[in-house]
């Protein structure tokens, strides 16, 4: 009983101490805590530990960027019951929202001053880690940067990492390191280079889960998606190019009439500048990195400032694989500063870019007078054509994926669906039902199909397009503004929205012409094959399209006439890395694949010898 009173007393002290930071939250902390940003441990099985574990299990926490260690034995802690434990967490979360990490530490320390003395007079220890700070990777070592940019967890809106805000000086240092490494790296045999990449692939694969969780946390995609698509594809990128490039590098012929032997060398260019976007962070970065390296180039990469974490973790994998120093350098930061410094650097002769058409245009303008070799993978306004002879069930299943996977943030996602008139009504009904069933929520939840969008400005942009659709006479059938978005309280500040289907828009409307890059798709009817081909082609973009029909001849016919880089028939996003990938019109310049990437990352030299 005496012990119980002590606990009550301590609760009172704790509460008064924490009051300033716990205002406005409801009584049931388990229901109001924001998403998993806090991690308490070292409780060794006593009641407080169990309570904490219960709360954090409920939160689905998987992150460890803030860490408290309250060490003590059973019955000796002042807060050995659930309510006080909730108060601590509440205070921490509230203060964290305001990003005052030192204040949290201070509050806990203050509270502990009022705790009963422990046996032997030991003090309770409070330890807290600050948000993960990312460093640049230059010349094989992690190099701290003076200035940082906050990076937010899209499922909660809270800051969870700080990434370098690099500029010219950091890029210059990275290019110098890459240049210094070039001679040795490019003179290694392709097989030796392959062995290095394969070792990296093995280590990456062994850390798949860790990378999947981080990619999900940073980008917003469900963990299952990162686990089954993103990270396995990174491993495949490395292995594919390591195996394929050595067989394609050089060719030769003998010309008996001229009495010569010709052979061709495919030579690396030097330092490749790689710029990647936030929607498939490590997936697209490794798709550039692997062929660039296998061809003998060294690299300076600048991942998106929105999603830098897995690229940083990848640098640690390179270190663990004893990858030669300076061959891969990673400079983190914003596009207009770090990105611009990289693409305009005089010692970077080739630039591979994936991102928006707007940025692609800026890069083309900046690099053209320098005669740099340029590959541009840009935006899309991808169409699906649904003929009335298709297998509707499988078509709808595919279109659910193609419209809403990764919250519609894949450059290849479908955003215009043309449905043959006789099928239109039936299709809309079924497709809307399926879209309404899509579960939206925390990316760590295994049943969630759609996590948050990547950032607040991006969510605002996507929602703006829905208001444009309404202004342009469209009808929102389901999703944003129509259906209720039901989120756990910890995700209320996250960047979520419902899958949205719009109909009734003219082909000229903004939602039918411009890239939205979110879970929004517009459905419209058509009559004839000829008509639909012309309408699909009527946008400035030309990345990909999909056609649904059981008529094979029609499938081929339509595919030949669509002005895009890839046409899928009765499927979507089935990729073979040997097949050229890229877009036409405002969607891109150049192609990526075994052969195309090899050609991009090398220049051919013909050597002719008289025999
Ligand atoms: P973005 O153009 O804003 O940024 C892409 C990258 O370019 C980032 O790393 C950014 O920091 C950098 N950047 C920005 N300005 C720069 C500058 N002036 N100089 C150098 N670098 C600069 O694109 P995003 O918002 O990150 O990505 C979404 C876009 O990417 C969408 O349009 C999508 O369609 C496109 N995308 C295309 C493909 C494809 O293969 N075609 C694949 C994925 C994404």
XYZ file of C-alpha atoms and ligand atoms in Angstrom:
655
model
C 0.000 0.000 0.000
C 2.819 2.358 0.895
C 4.412 1.581 -2.408
C 1.131 2.353 -4.172
C 1.024 5.796 -2.533
C 4.555 6.441 -3.671
C 3.535 5.676 -7.196
C 0.591 8.061 -6.951
C 2.849 10.766 -5.603
C 5.277 10.272 -8.384
C 2.524 10.373 -10.932
C 1.459 13.729 -9.564
C 5.005 15.075 -9.770
C 5.466 13.700 -13.227
C 2.215 15.157 -14.421
C 3.002 18.624 -13.144
C 6.437 18.377 -14.654
C 5.117 17.275 -18.020
C 1.990 19.354 -18.127
C 3.387 22.038 -20.367
C 3.986 19.558 -23.145
C 1.001 17.281 -22.834
C -1.785 19.746 -23.412
C -4.678 18.870 -25.626
C -4.255 15.121 -25.770
C -7.032 12.786 -24.781
C -6.889 10.371 -21.880
C -6.236 7.281 -23.875
C -2.726 7.839 -25.129
C -2.746 4.598 -27.043
C -5.386 6.102 -29.274
C -3.921 9.537 -29.757
C -0.222 8.960 -30.195
C 1.167 10.005 -33.529
C 2.944 7.400 -35.608
C 5.881 5.354 -34.468
C 8.723 7.708 -33.921
C 9.640 6.767 -30.413
C 11.155 3.667 -29.017
C 11.589 2.772 -25.393
C 13.516 -0.245 -24.349
C 15.705 -1.842 -21.665
C 12.888 -2.679 -19.308
C 13.816 -6.298 -18.995
C 10.339 -7.783 -18.588
C 8.931 -5.835 -15.624
C 5.501 -4.286 -15.730
C 6.565 -0.958 -17.181
C 8.496 -2.721 -19.916
C 5.486 -4.825 -20.762
C 3.265 -1.780 -20.885
C 5.672 0.036 -23.138
C 6.005 -2.964 -25.364
C 2.220 -3.216 -25.594
C 1.899 0.404 -26.615
C 4.652 0.176 -29.144
C 3.323 -3.045 -30.541
C 0.060 -1.267 -31.048
C 1.870 1.613 -32.708
C 3.605 -0.893 -34.936
C 6.861 0.842 -34.206
C 9.836 -0.206 -36.201
C 11.968 2.856 -35.933
C 14.616 3.634 -33.421
C 15.588 7.176 -33.968
C 14.616 8.287 -30.547
C 15.569 6.004 -27.781
C 15.094 6.167 -24.058
C 16.720 3.854 -21.663
C 15.181 3.862 -18.199
C 17.109 1.190 -16.408
C 15.797 -0.348 -13.230
C 14.715 -3.548 -11.600
C 11.180 -4.732 -11.071
C 9.351 -2.664 -8.470
C 12.114 -0.065 -8.174
C 10.948 2.255 -10.902
C 8.695 5.115 -9.952
C 6.503 4.620 -13.008
C 5.782 0.944 -12.783
C 2.298 1.181 -14.146
C 0.690 1.956 -17.438
C -0.766 5.449 -16.828
C 2.554 7.036 -15.933
C 4.233 5.297 -18.801
C 1.599 6.813 -21.088
C 2.340 10.229 -19.654
C 6.010 9.919 -20.495
C 5.233 8.859 -24.009
C 2.644 11.569 -24.413
C 5.113 14.220 -23.318
C 7.779 12.879 -25.614
C 5.544 12.701 -28.628
C 4.081 16.128 -28.098
C 7.493 17.707 -27.692
C 8.788 15.765 -30.636
C 6.077 17.195 -32.798
C 7.567 20.545 -31.989
C 10.987 19.103 -32.806
C 12.517 20.107 -29.468
C 14.409 16.953 -28.726
C 16.486 18.447 -25.948
C 13.279 19.495 -24.178
C 12.097 15.893 -24.065
C 15.365 14.781 -22.567
C 15.173 17.560 -20.032
C 11.625 16.705 -19.030
C 12.380 13.067 -18.460
C 15.491 13.938 -16.444
C 13.472 16.354 -14.337
C 10.844 13.720 -13.692
C 13.462 11.226 -12.663
C 14.844 13.628 -10.047
C 11.638 13.019 -8.103
C 11.903 9.277 -8.338
C 12.628 7.316 -5.157
C 16.298 6.520 -4.544
C 17.426 3.266 -6.022
C 19.316 0.710 -4.002
C 22.964 1.672 -3.725
C 22.109 5.245 -4.713
C 22.461 4.617 -8.468
C 20.918 7.226 -10.675
C 18.362 6.488 -13.349
C 19.863 7.018 -16.753
C 18.155 8.808 -19.576
C 19.608 8.493 -23.012
C 18.143 9.866 -26.151
C 19.303 9.675 -29.736
C 18.652 12.634 -31.991
C 17.066 12.164 -35.455
C 19.300 10.196 -37.788
C 21.755 12.530 -39.468
C 22.890 11.481 -42.896
C 26.373 12.169 -44.225
C 27.726 12.475 -47.717
C 29.801 9.563 -48.986
C 32.955 10.815 -50.669
C 36.106 8.880 -51.465
C 34.865 5.853 -49.541
C 34.238 7.683 -46.267
C 31.247 9.337 -44.646
C 31.752 13.092 -44.721
C 29.566 15.280 -42.488
C 27.934 18.317 -44.030
C 27.539 21.637 -42.241
C 23.921 22.343 -43.219
C 20.975 19.968 -43.201
C 17.467 19.621 -44.559
C 14.659 18.065 -42.485
C 13.192 14.938 -44.001
C 9.688 13.973 -42.891
C 8.052 10.632 -42.285
C 5.129 10.890 -44.728
C 2.872 8.727 -42.579
C 3.043 11.133 -39.599
C 4.415 14.379 -40.924
C 7.182 14.274 -38.276
C 10.845 14.971 -38.979
C 12.757 11.725 -38.855
C 16.074 12.363 -40.591
C 18.311 15.245 -41.409
C 20.023 15.099 -44.751
C 23.003 17.116 -45.978
C 22.193 20.345 -47.776
C 25.165 19.976 -50.098
C 26.350 22.501 -52.649
C 29.181 23.183 -55.050
C 31.971 22.422 -52.540
C 30.644 18.953 -51.692
C 30.027 18.140 -55.359
C 33.533 19.324 -56.279
C 35.035 17.076 -53.609
C 32.995 14.100 -54.837
C 33.987 14.661 -58.462
C 37.665 14.905 -57.479
C 37.341 11.573 -55.611
C 35.557 9.941 -58.551
C 38.168 11.204 -60.995
C 40.983 9.924 -58.820
C 39.386 6.468 -58.731
C 38.615 6.325 -62.454
C 41.951 5.121 -63.793
C 42.125 2.085 -61.517
C 38.457 1.180 -61.774
C 38.226 1.479 -65.564
C 41.344 -0.592 -66.108
C 39.959 -3.542 -64.134
C 38.453 -6.331 -66.189
C 34.686 -6.363 -66.511
C 34.692 -9.612 -64.554
C 36.531 -8.018 -61.621
C 34.092 -5.139 -61.618
C 31.255 -7.667 -61.712
C 32.673 -9.469 -58.686
C 32.623 -6.225 -56.714
C 28.991 -5.568 -57.662
C 27.935 -9.116 -56.881
C 29.402 -8.836 -53.393
C 27.403 -5.646 -52.828
C 24.267 -7.399 -54.126
C 24.763 -10.279 -51.678
C 25.128 -7.957 -48.690
C 22.153 -5.874 -49.778
C 20.056 -9.013 -50.121
C 21.063 -10.170 -46.654
C 19.737 -6.829 -45.307
C 16.568 -6.827 -47.365
C 14.177 -6.416 -44.457
C 16.121 -3.524 -42.937
C 16.174 -1.735 -46.304
C 12.473 -2.444 -46.957
C 11.457 -0.951 -43.610
C 13.626 2.134 -44.183
C 12.373 2.650 -47.741
C 8.804 2.393 -46.521
C 9.409 4.839 -43.681
C 11.152 7.350 -45.911
C 8.986 7.150 -49.019
C 5.602 6.123 -47.613
C 5.059 2.915 -49.576
C 3.816 -0.136 -47.680
C 6.616 -2.274 -46.242
C 5.303 -5.302 -48.177
C 5.747 -3.376 -51.433
C 9.317 -2.366 -50.646
C 10.009 -5.940 -49.504
C 8.604 -7.606 -52.615
C 9.376 -5.058 -55.342
C 11.795 -2.239 -54.509
C 14.633 -3.904 -52.681
C 14.610 -7.207 -54.620
C 14.760 -5.102 -57.785
C 17.826 -3.234 -56.430
C 19.536 -6.589 -55.911
C 18.487 -7.649 -59.415
C 19.776 -4.390 -60.935
C 23.232 -5.092 -59.524
C 23.271 -8.765 -60.465
C 21.753 -8.296 -63.903
C 24.281 -5.744 -65.116
C 27.164 -7.573 -63.413
C 26.283 -10.708 -65.373
C 25.188 -9.159 -68.659
C 27.634 -6.339 -69.427
C 30.828 -8.461 -69.627
C 29.315 -10.357 -72.576
C 28.376 -7.290 -74.573
C 31.305 -4.929 -74.250
C 33.432 -5.469 -77.332
C 32.855 -6.719 -80.883
C 35.208 -7.583 -83.753
C 35.213 -8.590 -87.407
C 37.718 -9.708 -90.022
C 37.630 -8.189 -93.511
C 39.684 -10.452 -95.846
C 39.223 -8.189 -98.908
C 40.716 -5.194 -97.121
C 43.129 -7.438 -95.236
C 42.205 -6.003 -91.852
C 40.825 -6.954 -88.486
C 38.426 -4.450 -86.943
C 37.480 -4.445 -83.374
C 35.400 -2.103 -81.294
C 36.154 -0.982 -77.793
C 33.328 0.342 -75.651
C 35.145 2.804 -73.420
C 33.925 4.385 -70.183
C 33.587 8.155 -70.127
C 34.863 9.132 -66.696
C 32.616 10.436 -63.934
C 28.905 9.772 -64.449
C 26.438 12.121 -62.734
C 23.314 10.263 -61.607
C 20.183 12.095 -60.475
C 17.236 10.101 -59.164
C 13.696 10.852 -57.895
C 11.788 9.985 -54.721
C 9.156 7.551 -55.911
C 11.384 4.456 -56.286
C 14.438 5.702 -54.431
C 17.041 2.914 -54.335
C 15.389 0.949 -57.159
C 15.993 3.699 -59.733
C 19.345 4.733 -58.317
C 20.769 1.203 -58.627
C 19.273 0.920 -62.133
C 21.689 3.691 -63.131
C 24.537 2.840 -60.795
C 25.011 -0.784 -61.862
C 25.477 -0.240 -65.629
C 27.501 2.960 -65.088
C 29.959 1.053 -62.891
C 30.023 -2.120 -64.966
C 30.986 -0.036 -68.001
C 34.004 1.252 -66.055
C 32.810 4.726 -65.091
C 33.054 6.118 -61.608
C 30.022 7.835 -60.187
C 28.736 10.830 -58.279
C 25.073 10.278 -57.433
C 22.556 12.698 -56.006
C 19.444 10.939 -54.704
C 16.243 12.880 -54.124
C 16.291 15.152 -51.078
C 12.901 13.668 -50.187
C 14.197 10.097 -49.880
C 17.889 9.788 -49.128
C 17.923 7.151 -46.396
C 18.340 3.918 -48.331
C 20.991 5.481 -50.560
C 22.893 6.376 -47.390
C 22.437 2.847 -46.045
C 23.690 1.581 -49.390
C 26.942 3.544 -48.883
C 27.467 1.517 -45.712
C 26.926 -1.664 -47.713
C 29.619 -0.476 -50.146
C 31.993 -0.012 -47.228
C 31.157 -3.458 -45.867
C 31.797 -4.945 -49.306
C 35.241 -3.267 -49.445
C 34.139 -1.543 -52.599
C 37.095 0.474 -53.981
C 37.082 3.969 -52.463
C 35.998 6.847 -54.654
C 34.318 4.695 -57.301
C 30.874 5.529 -55.905
C 30.284 8.905 -54.266
C 26.956 10.071 -52.921
C 26.174 13.741 -52.419
C 22.851 14.470 -50.746
C 20.934 17.692 -51.123
C 18.497 19.767 -53.108
C 18.143 19.811 -56.872
C 18.844 23.470 -57.578
C 22.043 23.439 -55.456
C 23.671 19.976 -55.263
C 21.913 18.669 -58.419
C 22.703 21.739 -60.485
C 26.354 21.716 -59.349
C 26.648 18.089 -60.426
C 25.032 18.325 -63.847
C 27.003 21.439 -64.813
C 30.328 20.202 -63.468
C 32.895 20.379 -66.300
C 34.455 17.063 -65.240
C 31.166 15.150 -65.468
C 30.724 14.239 -69.143
C 27.514 12.240 -68.829
C 24.335 12.766 -66.852
C 21.583 10.241 -66.320
C 18.431 11.797 -64.910
C 15.078 10.412 -63.799
C 12.474 12.858 -62.565
C 9.923 15.374 -63.726
C 9.727 16.795 -67.233
C 10.189 20.288 -65.833
C 13.524 19.407 -64.228
C 14.529 17.365 -67.287
C 14.047 20.448 -69.423
C 16.213 22.554 -67.086
C 18.925 19.900 -67.179
C 18.779 19.691 -70.979
C 19.092 23.475 -71.219
C 22.003 23.642 -68.778
C 23.988 20.753 -70.251
C 23.430 21.257 -73.996
C 26.101 23.993 -74.417
C 28.549 21.699 -72.606
C 27.826 18.818 -75.059
C 27.224 16.363 -72.272
C 25.755 12.992 -72.979
C 22.265 12.997 -71.510
C 19.656 10.400 -70.655
C 16.287 11.707 -69.481
C 13.525 9.556 -67.975
C 10.630 11.874 -67.232
C 6.913 12.159 -66.577
C 3.964 10.363 -68.123
C 0.232 10.578 -68.721
C -0.256 6.901 -69.285
C -3.416 5.481 -70.779
C -5.143 2.128 -70.568
C -7.441 1.061 -73.396
C -10.175 -1.381 -72.403
C -11.856 -3.097 -75.353
C -15.214 -4.789 -74.843
C -13.767 -8.237 -75.595
C -11.328 -8.136 -72.668
C -11.330 -10.323 -69.575
C -12.910 -7.675 -67.396
C -12.100 -9.207 -64.028
C -8.406 -9.519 -64.722
C -8.400 -6.088 -66.409
C -9.857 -4.454 -63.297
C -7.406 -6.230 -61.011
C -4.547 -4.974 -63.182
C -5.940 -1.447 -63.350
C -6.312 -1.291 -59.586
C -2.573 -1.943 -59.358
C -1.609 0.276 -62.271
C -3.657 3.219 -60.955
C -3.055 3.009 -57.225
C 0.135 1.087 -56.417
C 2.634 3.209 -54.480
C -0.244 5.717 -54.200
C -0.103 6.280 -57.943
C 3.479 7.501 -57.665
C 5.105 5.306 -60.282
C 5.947 7.070 -63.532
C 4.216 4.181 -65.341
C 0.950 4.400 -63.385
C -2.257 4.614 -65.380
C -4.035 7.962 -65.144
C -6.395 7.826 -68.148
C -8.647 4.833 -68.797
C -10.476 4.632 -72.128
C -13.307 2.091 -71.968
C -15.309 0.921 -74.992
C -18.849 2.291 -74.731
C -20.729 -1.015 -74.479
C -18.691 -1.856 -71.375
C -18.428 1.597 -69.865
C -21.232 1.538 -67.268
C -20.467 -1.951 -66.047
C -16.738 -1.190 -65.894
C -17.221 2.015 -63.893
C -19.406 0.272 -61.348
C -16.971 -2.584 -60.805
C -13.839 -0.444 -60.852
C -15.313 2.020 -58.350
C -16.237 -0.830 -56.023
C -12.693 -2.194 -56.194
C -11.170 1.262 -55.600
C -13.377 1.782 -52.570
C -12.095 -1.482 -51.108
C -8.454 -0.352 -51.290
C -7.157 -0.097 -47.748
C -5.310 3.153 -47.047
C -3.242 3.480 -43.887
C 0.108 3.146 -42.120
C 2.736 1.612 -44.402
C 3.789 -0.841 -41.702
C 0.312 -2.439 -41.712
C 0.468 -5.595 -43.800
C -3.120 -5.245 -45.046
C -2.616 -1.709 -46.307
C -2.473 -1.379 -50.083
C -1.850 2.361 -50.187
C 0.340 4.319 -47.799
C 0.679 8.104 -47.729
C 1.865 10.279 -50.577
C 5.473 11.302 -50.257
C 5.182 14.888 -49.046
C 2.728 17.569 -48.026
C 3.392 19.794 -51.070
C 2.904 16.780 -53.311
C -0.382 15.815 -51.610
C -1.561 19.427 -51.991
C -0.677 19.333 -55.679
C -2.603 16.099 -56.251
C -5.655 17.407 -54.370
C -5.509 20.588 -56.415
C -5.927 18.477 -59.546
C -9.130 17.020 -58.115
C -10.473 20.531 -57.690
C -9.440 21.309 -61.293
C -11.404 18.252 -62.391
C -14.523 19.533 -60.667
C -13.999 23.006 -62.199
C -13.634 21.367 -65.610
C -16.991 19.578 -65.263
C -15.711 16.216 -64.003
C -17.521 13.981 -61.578
C -15.596 12.436 -58.701
C -17.034 8.935 -58.331
C -15.082 7.788 -55.322
C -12.141 8.798 -53.192
C -11.124 12.278 -52.138
C -14.069 14.446 -51.117
C -16.520 11.573 -51.548
C -15.452 8.804 -49.211
C -14.305 9.098 -45.626
C -10.621 8.576 -44.978
C -10.411 6.598 -41.774
C -6.921 6.738 -40.276
C -5.466 5.757 -36.905
C -4.999 8.868 -34.783
C -1.208 8.658 -34.991
C -1.448 9.110 -38.767
C -3.790 12.077 -38.850
C -0.955 14.416 -39.817
C 0.286 12.068 -42.537
C -0.110 12.755 -46.252
C -2.876 10.270 -47.025
C -5.728 10.333 -49.519
C -8.227 7.828 -50.914
C -7.929 6.311 -54.401
C -9.936 8.627 -56.592
C -11.799 7.948 -59.848
C -13.038 10.806 -62.005
C -15.257 10.697 -65.068
C -16.987 13.152 -67.400
C -13.860 15.108 -68.371
C -13.005 16.308 -71.864
C -9.728 15.123 -73.367
C -8.444 18.711 -73.203
C -9.031 19.094 -69.452
C -6.040 19.473 -67.134
C -6.525 16.079 -65.470
C -6.523 14.367 -68.869
C -3.457 16.229 -70.146
C -1.111 16.863 -67.212
C 0.776 14.466 -64.989
C -0.872 14.239 -61.538
C 1.385 11.519 -60.081
C -1.048 10.393 -57.403
C -3.853 7.870 -56.858
C -6.179 9.633 -59.297
C -7.393 8.116 -62.534
C -9.828 9.472 -65.125
C -12.220 7.145 -66.965
C -13.788 8.031 -70.296
C -15.761 6.119 -72.966
C -14.771 5.529 -76.630
C -16.368 3.980 -79.720
C -13.778 2.778 -82.212
C -10.202 1.556 -82.347
C -9.142 4.370 -84.628
C -10.714 6.983 -82.379
C -9.102 5.692 -79.200
C -5.621 5.538 -80.741
C -5.837 9.160 -81.721
C -7.154 10.187 -78.298
C -4.501 8.240 -76.380
C -1.797 9.870 -78.492
C -3.218 13.318 -77.858
C -1.015 14.343 -74.909
C 2.475 15.828 -74.691
C 3.688 12.648 -72.953
C 4.564 9.201 -74.300
C 5.896 6.901 -71.603
C 3.716 3.785 -71.675
C 0.220 2.450 -72.314
C -1.689 -0.745 -71.683
C -4.276 -2.427 -73.873
C -6.879 -4.940 -72.713
C -8.349 -7.161 -75.409
C -8.692 -10.846 -76.216
C -8.059 -10.118 -79.900
C -4.349 -10.721 -80.426
C -4.243 -9.051 -83.839
C -5.861 -5.936 -82.391
C -3.406 -5.985 -79.485
C -0.483 -5.828 -81.949
C -2.191 -3.290 -84.231
C -2.935 -0.848 -81.444
C 0.494 -1.302 -79.847
C 2.177 -0.364 -83.133
C 0.209 2.876 -83.383
C 0.532 4.187 -79.848
C 3.239 6.846 -79.489
C 4.861 5.598 -76.279
C 8.008 3.766 -75.168
C 6.294 0.620 -73.834
C 2.931 -1.002 -74.527
C 1.652 -3.743 -72.223
C -1.175 -5.949 -73.447
C -3.385 -7.586 -70.816
C -0.762 -6.813 -68.183
C 1.149 -3.928 -66.660
C 4.651 -3.289 -65.311
C 6.088 -6.607 -66.359
C 9.721 -5.674 -66.831
C 12.658 -7.482 -68.342
C 15.885 -5.560 -67.916
C 17.007 -6.640 -71.390
C 14.088 -4.730 -72.890
C 14.618 -1.013 -73.646
C 12.879 1.294 -71.205
C 12.096 4.973 -71.751
C 9.650 7.439 -73.242
C 8.982 9.587 -76.274
C 7.876 13.227 -76.527
C 8.011 14.931 -73.101
C 8.486 11.586 -71.345
C 12.089 11.051 -72.196
C 15.204 10.942 -74.231
C 17.173 7.722 -74.572
C 16.572 4.233 -73.260
C 17.780 2.109 -70.360
C 18.368 -1.679 -70.650
C 21.336 -4.020 -70.978
C 22.250 -2.854 -74.480
C 20.974 0.721 -74.306
C 22.593 1.448 -70.955
C 25.858 -0.021 -72.182
C 25.744 2.317 -75.165
C 24.900 5.289 -72.978
C 27.601 4.703 -70.390
C 30.357 4.088 -72.956
C 31.621 5.489 -76.240
C 32.591 3.155 -79.071
C 36.077 3.240 -80.507
C 36.972 1.290 -83.657
C 40.489 -0.092 -83.954
C 41.523 -1.294 -87.415
C 44.656 -3.436 -87.902
C 46.198 -4.572 -91.168
C 46.983 -8.262 -91.211
P 12.059 16.136 -59.705
O 12.318 16.473 -61.122
O 11.500 17.180 -58.838
O 13.403 15.656 -58.996
C 14.147 14.571 -59.484
C 15.595 14.740 -59.066
O 16.130 15.875 -59.741
C 15.784 14.997 -57.582
O 16.931 14.323 -57.132
C 15.990 16.491 -57.528
O 16.718 16.914 -56.409
C 16.764 16.711 -58.801
N 16.718 18.085 -59.320
C 15.740 19.010 -59.188
N 16.109 20.154 -59.794
C 17.338 19.962 -60.314
C 18.245 20.763 -61.058
N 17.968 22.026 -61.388
N 19.420 20.224 -61.440
C 19.724 18.955 -61.134
N 18.913 18.143 -60.415
C 17.734 18.640 -60.024
O 11.157 14.844 -59.730
P 10.539 14.088 -58.489
O 9.404 14.920 -57.999
O 11.621 13.687 -57.574
O 9.988 12.751 -59.165
C 8.730 12.632 -59.720
C 8.817 12.747 -61.223
O 9.715 11.771 -61.720
C 7.481 12.456 -61.908
O 7.310 13.404 -62.926
C 7.685 11.075 -62.501
O 6.919 10.804 -63.639
C 9.142 11.104 -62.826
N 9.676 9.762 -62.933
C 9.988 9.298 -64.174
C 10.445 7.997 -64.316
C 10.782 7.445 -65.665
O 11.448 6.422 -65.703
N 10.368 8.048 -66.738
C 10.624 7.195 -63.186
C 10.308 7.721 -61.938
C 9.843 9.015 -61.825
